[in-house]
Structures are given as structure tokens and as C-alpha cells.
């Protein structure tokens, strides 16, 4: 099947399920991506395929013209307008990764290349700021607690029923 797809001009094959014949597929010039492998052989059911038609793969609608990027870690599908918007940033990120790896190969420590401590401290500071209650929220909590305690002393439990002796 991959030979036929290759002859028809396919750049890769993506299977929404398991594949068989891994040894042969590894030797194929056409990359094949799947959900896994199975020792069970497939059966051809006489169902033909088509090229440049919309499909649904893994629950995702894929249309002709979509950019499909695949590697051993997964498959990414982007509509053309989305791809055009993010590809420059993705290329810049990839270029930076190459430079980062070169610096590591020269013996630089990751901590000297990326201020990890600053990033961690910045994130924890931002998290603390985002999750810390405001002064108004703290005041409301104090007054609610005081009201609840007054209710307990007046014969009310925190649940609103009679207090237990």
C-alpha cells in the first residue's frame, strides 16, 4: 500500500490505527505514522482511497491544503491560515534550539544559557500574586469567620442547625 501511495505522490501516510509489516515500512522511502503496531494482518476490503479529499483522523477534520507535520512524537494539523500565522515563530524557535544545542556541545551548562532560576522565581511570584486574596477578600473572610463564630455562641452550628451540647 505504501508503494502505491508513494507512486501516487503521497509525501507520507498517517494511519488512525495500528500497522503491520514494520520491517518493510522502515525500508520504505515514504514515512508512515500510526497509533502503534499489531501482529494481526489487515484485510483489503476492496475499499479504494482518494487523495485531496477531506477526512477525519483521530476525530480531527483534515482538509486538502492543511499543513500536516509528523514525527515520532505525534502529528500536528494546521489550516493554511493558522500555519502562515505561526510558522515564522516556530522557525525562530527551531533556530534557537539549534544554537542552544551547539552551546551545550561546547560545554556550557543549561543554567548558564537559560536563567532557569529566574524563570522559576518569576513563575512562582506570578502564581503567588494570582492566587493571593486581595485585601477586600481577606476582610470578607475575617468578617465571615467572626459571624460564624458569633452564630455558634448563639446556639447555631456552622451548618446552620442547632449547636450540639
mmCIF file with all atom_site columns, C-alpha atoms in Angstrom:
data_model
loop_
_atom_site.group_PDB
_atom_site.id
_atom_site.type_symbol
_atom_site.label_atom_id
_atom_site.label_alt_id
_atom_site.label_comp_id
_atom_site.label_asym_id
_atom_site.label_entity_id
_atom_site.label_seq_id
_atom_site.pdbx_PDB_ins_code
_atom_site.Cartn_x
_atom_site.Cartn_y
_atom_site.Cartn_z
_atom_site.occupancy
_atom_site.B_iso_or_equiv
_atom_site.pdbx_formal_charge
_atom_site.auth_seq_id
_atom_site.auth_comp_id
_atom_site.auth_asym_id
_atom_site.auth_atom_id
_atom_site.pdbx_PDB_model_num
ATOM 1   C CA . UNK A 1 1   ? 0.000   0.000  0.000  1.00 0.00 ? 1   UNK A CA 1
ATOM 2   C CA . UNK A 1 2   ? 2.802   2.458  0.807  1.00 0.00 ? 2   UNK A CA 1
ATOM 3   C CA . UNK A 1 3   ? 4.396   1.763  -2.579 1.00 0.00 ? 3   UNK A CA 1
ATOM 4   C CA . UNK A 1 4   ? 1.119   2.663  -4.291 1.00 0.00 ? 4   UNK A CA 1
ATOM 5   C CA . UNK A 1 5   ? 0.744   5.807  -2.171 1.00 0.00 ? 5   UNK A CA 1
ATOM 6   C CA . UNK A 1 6   ? 4.324   6.814  -2.945 1.00 0.00 ? 6   UNK A CA 1
ATOM 7   C CA . UNK A 1 7   ? 3.769   6.303  -6.669 1.00 0.00 ? 7   UNK A CA 1
ATOM 8   C CA . UNK A 1 8   ? 0.668   8.498  -6.491 1.00 0.00 ? 8   UNK A CA 1
ATOM 9   C CA . UNK A 1 9   ? 2.687   11.328 -4.985 1.00 0.00 ? 9   UNK A CA 1
ATOM 10  C CA . UNK A 1 10  ? 1.956   10.996 -1.282 1.00 0.00 ? 10  UNK A CA 1
ATOM 11  C CA . UNK A 1 11  ? 4.533   12.609 0.993  1.00 0.00 ? 11  UNK A CA 1
ATOM 12  C CA . UNK A 1 12  ? 3.621   10.385 3.966  1.00 0.00 ? 12  UNK A CA 1
ATOM 13  C CA . UNK A 1 13  ? 0.948   8.051  5.255  1.00 0.00 ? 13  UNK A CA 1
ATOM 14  C CA . UNK A 1 14  ? -0.918  8.595  8.523  1.00 0.00 ? 14  UNK A CA 1
ATOM 15  C CA . UNK A 1 15  ? -2.967  5.682  9.816  1.00 0.00 ? 15  UNK A CA 1
ATOM 16  C CA . UNK A 1 16  ? -5.600  6.188  12.525 1.00 0.00 ? 16  UNK A CA 1
ATOM 17  C CA . UNK A 1 17  ? -4.940  2.730  13.941 1.00 0.00 ? 17  UNK A CA 1
ATOM 18  C CA . UNK A 1 18  ? -2.203  0.114  14.163 1.00 0.00 ? 18  UNK A CA 1
ATOM 19  C CA . UNK A 1 19  ? 0.033   -1.012 11.295 1.00 0.00 ? 19  UNK A CA 1
ATOM 20  C CA . UNK A 1 20  ? 1.734   -4.275 10.373 1.00 0.00 ? 20  UNK A CA 1
ATOM 21  C CA . UNK A 1 21  ? 4.903   -5.140 8.451  1.00 0.00 ? 21  UNK A CA 1
ATOM 22  C CA . UNK A 1 22  ? 7.146   -2.757 10.382 1.00 0.00 ? 22  UNK A CA 1
ATOM 23  C CA . UNK A 1 23  ? 10.375  -4.072 8.856  1.00 0.00 ? 23  UNK A CA 1
ATOM 24  C CA . UNK A 1 24  ? 9.148   -3.352 5.325  1.00 0.00 ? 24  UNK A CA 1
ATOM 25  C CA . UNK A 1 25  ? 7.780   0.046  6.327  1.00 0.00 ? 25  UNK A CA 1
ATOM 26  C CA . UNK A 1 26  ? 11.103  1.061  7.859  1.00 0.00 ? 26  UNK A CA 1
ATOM 27  C CA . UNK A 1 27  ? 12.770  0.446  4.496  1.00 0.00 ? 27  UNK A CA 1
ATOM 28  C CA . UNK A 1 28  ? 10.128  2.408  2.579  1.00 0.00 ? 28  UNK A CA 1
ATOM 29  C CA . UNK A 1 29  ? 11.036  5.885  1.315  1.00 0.00 ? 29  UNK A CA 1
ATOM 30  C CA . UNK A 1 30  ? 7.563   7.002  2.448  1.00 0.00 ? 30  UNK A CA 1
ATOM 31  C CA . UNK A 1 31  ? 7.233   7.858  6.155  1.00 0.00 ? 31  UNK A CA 1
ATOM 32  C CA . UNK A 1 32  ? 4.336   6.099  7.895  1.00 0.00 ? 32  UNK A CA 1
ATOM 33  C CA . UNK A 1 33  ? 2.796   7.314  11.158 1.00 0.00 ? 33  UNK A CA 1
ATOM 34  C CA . UNK A 1 34  ? 0.269   5.300  13.137 1.00 0.00 ? 34  UNK A CA 1
ATOM 35  C CA . UNK A 1 35  ? -1.188  4.673  16.582 1.00 0.00 ? 35  UNK A CA 1
ATOM 36  C CA . UNK A 1 36  ? 1.016   1.605  17.017 1.00 0.00 ? 36  UNK A CA 1
ATOM 37  C CA . UNK A 1 37  ? 1.778   -1.824 15.635 1.00 0.00 ? 37  UNK A CA 1
ATOM 38  C CA . UNK A 1 38  ? -0.165  -5.061 15.562 1.00 0.00 ? 38  UNK A CA 1
ATOM 39  C CA . UNK A 1 39  ? 0.809   -8.611 14.648 1.00 0.00 ? 39  UNK A CA 1
ATOM 40  C CA . UNK A 1 40  ? -2.624  -9.062 13.054 1.00 0.00 ? 40  UNK A CA 1
ATOM 41  C CA . UNK A 1 41  ? -2.554  -8.697 9.278  1.00 0.00 ? 41  UNK A CA 1
ATOM 42  C CA . UNK A 1 42  ? -5.037  -6.350 7.716  1.00 0.00 ? 42  UNK A CA 1
ATOM 43  C CA . UNK A 1 43  ? -7.515  -7.343 5.072  1.00 0.00 ? 43  UNK A CA 1
ATOM 44  C CA . UNK A 1 44  ? -8.187  -5.365 1.962  1.00 0.00 ? 44  UNK A CA 1
ATOM 45  C CA . UNK A 1 45  ? -11.920 -4.884 1.770  1.00 0.00 ? 45  UNK A CA 1
ATOM 46  C CA . UNK A 1 46  ? -11.967 -3.524 -1.743 1.00 0.00 ? 46  UNK A CA 1
ATOM 47  C CA . UNK A 1 47  ? -12.431 -0.022 -0.426 1.00 0.00 ? 47  UNK A CA 1
ATOM 48  C CA . UNK A 1 48  ? -10.481 2.392  -2.546 1.00 0.00 ? 48  UNK A CA 1
ATOM 49  C CA . UNK A 1 49  ? -8.906  5.518  -1.266 1.00 0.00 ? 49  UNK A CA 1
ATOM 50  C CA . UNK A 1 50  ? -8.694  9.008  -2.558 1.00 0.00 ? 50  UNK A CA 1
ATOM 51  C CA . UNK A 1 51  ? -6.298  11.902 -2.473 1.00 0.00 ? 51  UNK A CA 1
ATOM 52  C CA . UNK A 1 52  ? -7.084  15.546 -1.722 1.00 0.00 ? 52  UNK A CA 1
ATOM 53  C CA . UNK A 1 53  ? -10.430 14.906 -0.063 1.00 0.00 ? 53  UNK A CA 1
ATOM 54  C CA . UNK A 1 54  ? -11.436 15.884 3.469  1.00 0.00 ? 54  UNK A CA 1
ATOM 55  C CA . UNK A 1 55  ? -11.014 13.129 6.067  1.00 0.00 ? 55  UNK A CA 1
ATOM 56  C CA . UNK A 1 56  ? -11.441 12.678 9.793  1.00 0.00 ? 56  UNK A CA 1
ATOM 57  C CA . UNK A 1 57  ? -8.421  11.201 11.562 1.00 0.00 ? 57  UNK A CA 1
ATOM 58  C CA . UNK A 1 58  ? -8.365  10.740 15.334 1.00 0.00 ? 58  UNK A CA 1
ATOM 59  C CA . UNK A 1 59  ? -11.526 12.839 15.489 1.00 0.00 ? 59  UNK A CA 1
ATOM 60  C CA . UNK A 1 60  ? -9.868  15.768 13.716 1.00 0.00 ? 60  UNK A CA 1
ATOM 61  C CA . UNK A 1 61  ? -11.107 17.120 10.404 1.00 0.00 ? 61  UNK A CA 1
ATOM 62  C CA . UNK A 1 62  ? -8.257  17.341 7.902  1.00 0.00 ? 62  UNK A CA 1
ATOM 63  C CA . UNK A 1 63  ? -8.804  19.174 4.626  1.00 0.00 ? 63  UNK A CA 1
ATOM 64  C CA . UNK A 1 64  ? -6.806  19.479 1.419  1.00 0.00 ? 64  UNK A CA 1
ATOM 65  C CA . UNK A 1 65  ? -4.289  22.294 1.848  1.00 0.00 ? 65  UNK A CA 1
ATOM 66  C CA . UNK A 1 66  ? -3.842  21.760 5.593  1.00 0.00 ? 66  UNK A CA 1
ATOM 67  C CA . UNK A 1 67  ? -0.255  21.632 6.774  1.00 0.00 ? 67  UNK A CA 1
ATOM 68  C CA . UNK A 1 68  ? 0.485   18.246 8.352  1.00 0.00 ? 68  UNK A CA 1
ATOM 69  C CA . UNK A 1 69  ? 3.680   17.897 10.359 1.00 0.00 ? 69  UNK A CA 1
ATOM 70  C CA . UNK A 1 70  ? 4.531   14.481 11.776 1.00 0.00 ? 70  UNK A CA 1
ATOM 71  C CA . UNK A 1 71  ? 7.407   12.850 13.621 1.00 0.00 ? 71  UNK A CA 1
ATOM 72  C CA . UNK A 1 72  ? 7.923   10.094 16.158 1.00 0.00 ? 72  UNK A CA 1
ATOM 73  C CA . UNK A 1 73  ? 6.249   12.204 18.837 1.00 0.00 ? 73  UNK A CA 1
ATOM 74  C CA . UNK A 1 74  ? 2.980   12.862 17.033 1.00 0.00 ? 74  UNK A CA 1
ATOM 75  C CA . UNK A 1 75  ? 1.081   14.544 14.234 1.00 0.00 ? 75  UNK A CA 1
ATOM 76  C CA . UNK A 1 76  ? 0.106   18.211 14.010 1.00 0.00 ? 76  UNK A CA 1
ATOM 77  C CA . UNK A 1 77  ? -2.509  19.502 11.557 1.00 0.00 ? 77  UNK A CA 1
ATOM 78  C CA . UNK A 1 78  ? -2.825  23.224 10.841 1.00 0.00 ? 78  UNK A CA 1
ATOM 79  C CA . UNK A 1 79  ? -5.203  25.020 8.473  1.00 0.00 ? 79  UNK A CA 1
ATOM 80  C CA . UNK A 1 80  ? -3.252  27.140 5.946  1.00 0.00 ? 80  UNK A CA 1
ATOM 81  C CA . UNK A 1 81  ? -4.068  30.497 7.597  1.00 0.00 ? 81  UNK A CA 1
ATOM 82  C CA . UNK A 1 82  ? -3.027  29.184 11.022 1.00 0.00 ? 82  UNK A CA 1
ATOM 83  C CA . UNK A 1 83  ? 0.174   27.735 9.579  1.00 0.00 ? 83  UNK A CA 1
ATOM 84  C CA . UNK A 1 84  ? 1.047   31.038 7.914  1.00 0.00 ? 84  UNK A CA 1
ATOM 85  C CA . UNK A 1 85  ? 0.497   32.847 11.204 1.00 0.00 ? 85  UNK A CA 1
ATOM 86  C CA . UNK A 1 86  ? 2.655   30.624 13.432 1.00 0.00 ? 86  UNK A CA 1
ATOM 87  C CA . UNK A 1 87  ? 5.354   29.246 11.123 1.00 0.00 ? 87  UNK A CA 1
ATOM 88  C CA . UNK A 1 88  ? 7.670   32.263 11.469 1.00 0.00 ? 88  UNK A CA 1
ATOM 89  C CA . UNK A 1 89  ? 7.648   31.921 15.272 1.00 0.00 ? 89  UNK A CA 1
ATOM 90  C CA . UNK A 1 90  ? 8.086   28.144 15.013 1.00 0.00 ? 90  UNK A CA 1
ATOM 91  C CA . UNK A 1 91  ? 11.087  28.613 12.709 1.00 0.00 ? 91  UNK A CA 1
ATOM 92  C CA . UNK A 1 92  ? 12.614  31.135 15.086 1.00 0.00 ? 92  UNK A CA 1
ATOM 93  C CA . UNK A 1 93  ? 12.132  28.667 17.966 1.00 0.00 ? 93  UNK A CA 1
ATOM 94  C CA . UNK A 1 94  ? 13.747  25.854 15.947 1.00 0.00 ? 94  UNK A CA 1
ATOM 95  C CA . UNK A 1 95  ? 16.685  28.078 15.014 1.00 0.00 ? 95  UNK A CA 1
ATOM 96  C CA . UNK A 1 96  ? 17.157  28.994 18.685 1.00 0.00 ? 96  UNK A CA 1
ATOM 97  C CA . UNK A 1 97  ? 17.098  25.315 19.617 1.00 0.00 ? 97  UNK A CA 1
ATOM 98  C CA . UNK A 1 98  ? 19.945  24.631 17.196 1.00 0.00 ? 98  UNK A CA 1
ATOM 99  C CA . UNK A 1 99  ? 22.036  27.378 18.794 1.00 0.00 ? 99  UNK A CA 1
ATOM 100 C CA . UNK A 1 100 ? 21.175  26.106 22.271 1.00 0.00 ? 100 UNK A CA 1
ATOM 101 C CA . UNK A 1 101 ? 22.326  22.582 21.384 1.00 0.00 ? 101 UNK A CA 1
ATOM 102 C CA . UNK A 1 102 ? 25.547  23.942 19.892 1.00 0.00 ? 102 UNK A CA 1
ATOM 103 C CA . UNK A 1 103 ? 26.277  25.783 23.138 1.00 0.00 ? 103 UNK A CA 1
ATOM 104 C CA . UNK A 1 104 ? 25.633  22.615 25.148 1.00 0.00 ? 104 UNK A CA 1
ATOM 105 C CA . UNK A 1 105 ? 28.027  20.691 22.881 1.00 0.00 ? 105 UNK A CA 1
ATOM 106 C CA . UNK A 1 106 ? 30.664  23.338 23.620 1.00 0.00 ? 106 UNK A CA 1
ATOM 107 C CA . UNK A 1 107 ? 30.326  22.513 27.304 1.00 0.00 ? 107 UNK A CA 1
ATOM 108 C CA . UNK A 1 108 ? 28.065  25.315 28.526 1.00 0.00 ? 108 UNK A CA 1
ATOM 109 C CA . UNK A 1 109 ? 25.696  24.417 31.331 1.00 0.00 ? 109 UNK A CA 1
ATOM 110 C CA . UNK A 1 110 ? 21.957  24.731 30.693 1.00 0.00 ? 110 UNK A CA 1
ATOM 111 C CA . UNK A 1 111 ? 21.659  27.068 33.689 1.00 0.00 ? 111 UNK A CA 1
ATOM 112 C CA . UNK A 1 112 ? 24.134  29.481 32.081 1.00 0.00 ? 112 UNK A CA 1
ATOM 113 C CA . UNK A 1 113 ? 22.175  29.511 28.814 1.00 0.00 ? 113 UNK A CA 1
ATOM 114 C CA . UNK A 1 114 ? 18.705  29.936 30.234 1.00 0.00 ? 114 UNK A CA 1
ATOM 115 C CA . UNK A 1 115 ? 18.159  31.668 33.555 1.00 0.00 ? 115 UNK A CA 1
ATOM 116 C CA . UNK A 1 116 ? 16.082  28.791 34.923 1.00 0.00 ? 116 UNK A CA 1
ATOM 117 C CA . UNK A 1 117 ? 16.142  30.164 38.463 1.00 0.00 ? 117 UNK A CA 1
ATOM 118 C CA . UNK A 1 118 ? 14.769  33.490 37.273 1.00 0.00 ? 118 UNK A CA 1
ATOM 119 C CA . UNK A 1 119 ? 12.079  31.748 35.257 1.00 0.00 ? 119 UNK A CA 1
ATOM 120 C CA . UNK A 1 120 ? 11.058  29.582 38.187 1.00 0.00 ? 120 UNK A CA 1
ATOM 121 C CA . UNK A 1 121 ? 11.075  32.509 40.609 1.00 0.00 ? 121 UNK A CA 1
ATOM 122 C CA . UNK A 1 122 ? 9.150   34.648 38.135 1.00 0.00 ? 122 UNK A CA 1
ATOM 123 C CA . UNK A 1 123 ? 6.518   31.969 37.679 1.00 0.00 ? 123 UNK A CA 1
ATOM 124 C CA . UNK A 1 124 ? 6.152   31.342 41.407 1.00 0.00 ? 124 UNK A CA 1
ATOM 125 C CA . UNK A 1 125 ? 5.926   35.090 42.064 1.00 0.00 ? 125 UNK A CA 1
ATOM 126 C CA . UNK A 1 126 ? 3.272   35.397 39.357 1.00 0.00 ? 126 UNK A CA 1
ATOM 127 C CA . UNK A 1 127 ? 1.398   32.382 40.729 1.00 0.00 ? 127 UNK A CA 1
ATOM 128 C CA . UNK A 1 128 ? 1.511   33.782 44.239 1.00 0.00 ? 128 UNK A CA 1
ATOM 129 C CA . UNK A 1 129 ? 0.210   37.131 43.011 1.00 0.00 ? 129 UNK A CA 1
ATOM 130 C CA . UNK A 1 130 ? -2.561  35.463 41.025 1.00 0.00 ? 130 UNK A CA 1
ATOM 131 C CA . UNK A 1 131 ? -3.694  33.225 43.887 1.00 0.00 ? 131 UNK A CA 1
ATOM 132 C CA . UNK A 1 132 ? -3.227  35.584 46.837 1.00 0.00 ? 132 UNK A CA 1
ATOM 133 C CA . UNK A 1 133 ? -6.512  37.009 48.085 1.00 0.00 ? 133 UNK A CA 1
ATOM 134 C CA . UNK A 1 134 ? -6.981  40.742 47.820 1.00 0.00 ? 134 UNK A CA 1
ATOM 135 C CA . UNK A 1 135 ? -7.335  42.868 50.958 1.00 0.00 ? 135 UNK A CA 1
ATOM 136 C CA . UNK A 1 136 ? -11.107 43.032 50.372 1.00 0.00 ? 136 UNK A CA 1
ATOM 137 C CA . UNK A 1 137 ? -11.277 39.206 50.111 1.00 0.00 ? 137 UNK A CA 1
ATOM 138 C CA . UNK A 1 138 ? -9.250  38.837 53.307 1.00 0.00 ? 138 UNK A CA 1
ATOM 139 C CA . UNK A 1 139 ? -11.540 41.300 55.133 1.00 0.00 ? 139 UNK A CA 1
ATOM 140 C CA . UNK A 1 140 ? -14.629 39.431 53.906 1.00 0.00 ? 140 UNK A CA 1
ATOM 141 C CA . UNK A 1 141 ? -13.147 36.123 55.105 1.00 0.00 ? 141 UNK A CA 1
ATOM 142 C CA . UNK A 1 142 ? -12.361 37.656 58.534 1.00 0.00 ? 142 UNK A CA 1
ATOM 143 C CA . UNK A 1 143 ? -15.879 39.045 58.940 1.00 0.00 ? 143 UNK A CA 1
ATOM 144 C CA . UNK A 1 144 ? -17.464 35.789 57.747 1.00 0.00 ? 144 UNK A CA 1
ATOM 145 C CA . UNK A 1 145 ? -15.405 33.841 60.281 1.00 0.00 ? 145 UNK A CA 1
ATOM 146 C CA . UNK A 1 146 ? -16.372 36.238 63.044 1.00 0.00 ? 146 UNK A CA 1
ATOM 147 C CA . UNK A 1 147 ? -20.064 35.968 62.058 1.00 0.00 ? 147 UNK A CA 1
ATOM 148 C CA . UNK A 1 148 ? -19.830 32.171 62.060 1.00 0.00 ? 148 UNK A CA 1
ATOM 149 C CA . UNK A 1 149 ? -18.246 32.157 65.499 1.00 0.00 ? 149 UNK A CA 1
ATOM 150 C CA . UNK A 1 150 ? -20.911 34.532 66.860 1.00 0.00 ? 150 UNK A CA 1
ATOM 151 C CA . UNK A 1 151 ? -23.581 32.182 65.464 1.00 0.00 ? 151 UNK A CA 1
ATOM 152 C CA . UNK A 1 152 ? -22.011 29.217 67.237 1.00 0.00 ? 152 UNK A CA 1
ATOM 153 C CA . UNK A 1 153 ? -22.018 31.010 70.525 1.00 0.00 ? 153 UNK A CA 1
ATOM 154 C CA . UNK A 1 154 ? -25.673 31.957 69.971 1.00 0.00 ? 154 UNK A CA 1
ATOM 155 C CA . UNK A 1 155 ? -26.697 28.320 69.596 1.00 0.00 ? 155 UNK A CA 1
ATOM 156 C CA . UNK A 1 156 ? -26.018 27.828 65.841 1.00 0.00 ? 156 UNK A CA 1
ATOM 157 C CA . UNK A 1 157 ? -23.582 25.367 64.293 1.00 0.00 ? 157 UNK A CA 1
ATOM 158 C CA . UNK A 1 158 ? -21.523 26.275 61.229 1.00 0.00 ? 158 UNK A CA 1
ATOM 159 C CA . UNK A 1 159 ? -24.002 24.253 59.161 1.00 0.00 ? 159 UNK A CA 1
ATOM 160 C CA . UNK A 1 160 ? -26.872 26.388 60.347 1.00 0.00 ? 160 UNK A CA 1
ATOM 161 C CA . UNK A 1 161 ? -28.605 23.821 62.587 1.00 0.00 ? 161 UNK A CA 1
ATOM 162 C CA . UNK A 1 162 ? -28.806 23.727 66.364 1.00 0.00 ? 162 UNK A CA 1
ATOM 163 C CA . UNK A 1 163 ? -25.441 23.532 68.063 1.00 0.00 ? 163 UNK A CA 1
ATOM 164 C CA . UNK A 1 164 ? -24.585 20.297 69.828 1.00 0.00 ? 164 UNK A CA 1
ATOM 165 C CA . UNK A 1 165 ? -24.056 20.495 73.565 1.00 0.00 ? 165 UNK A CA 1
#
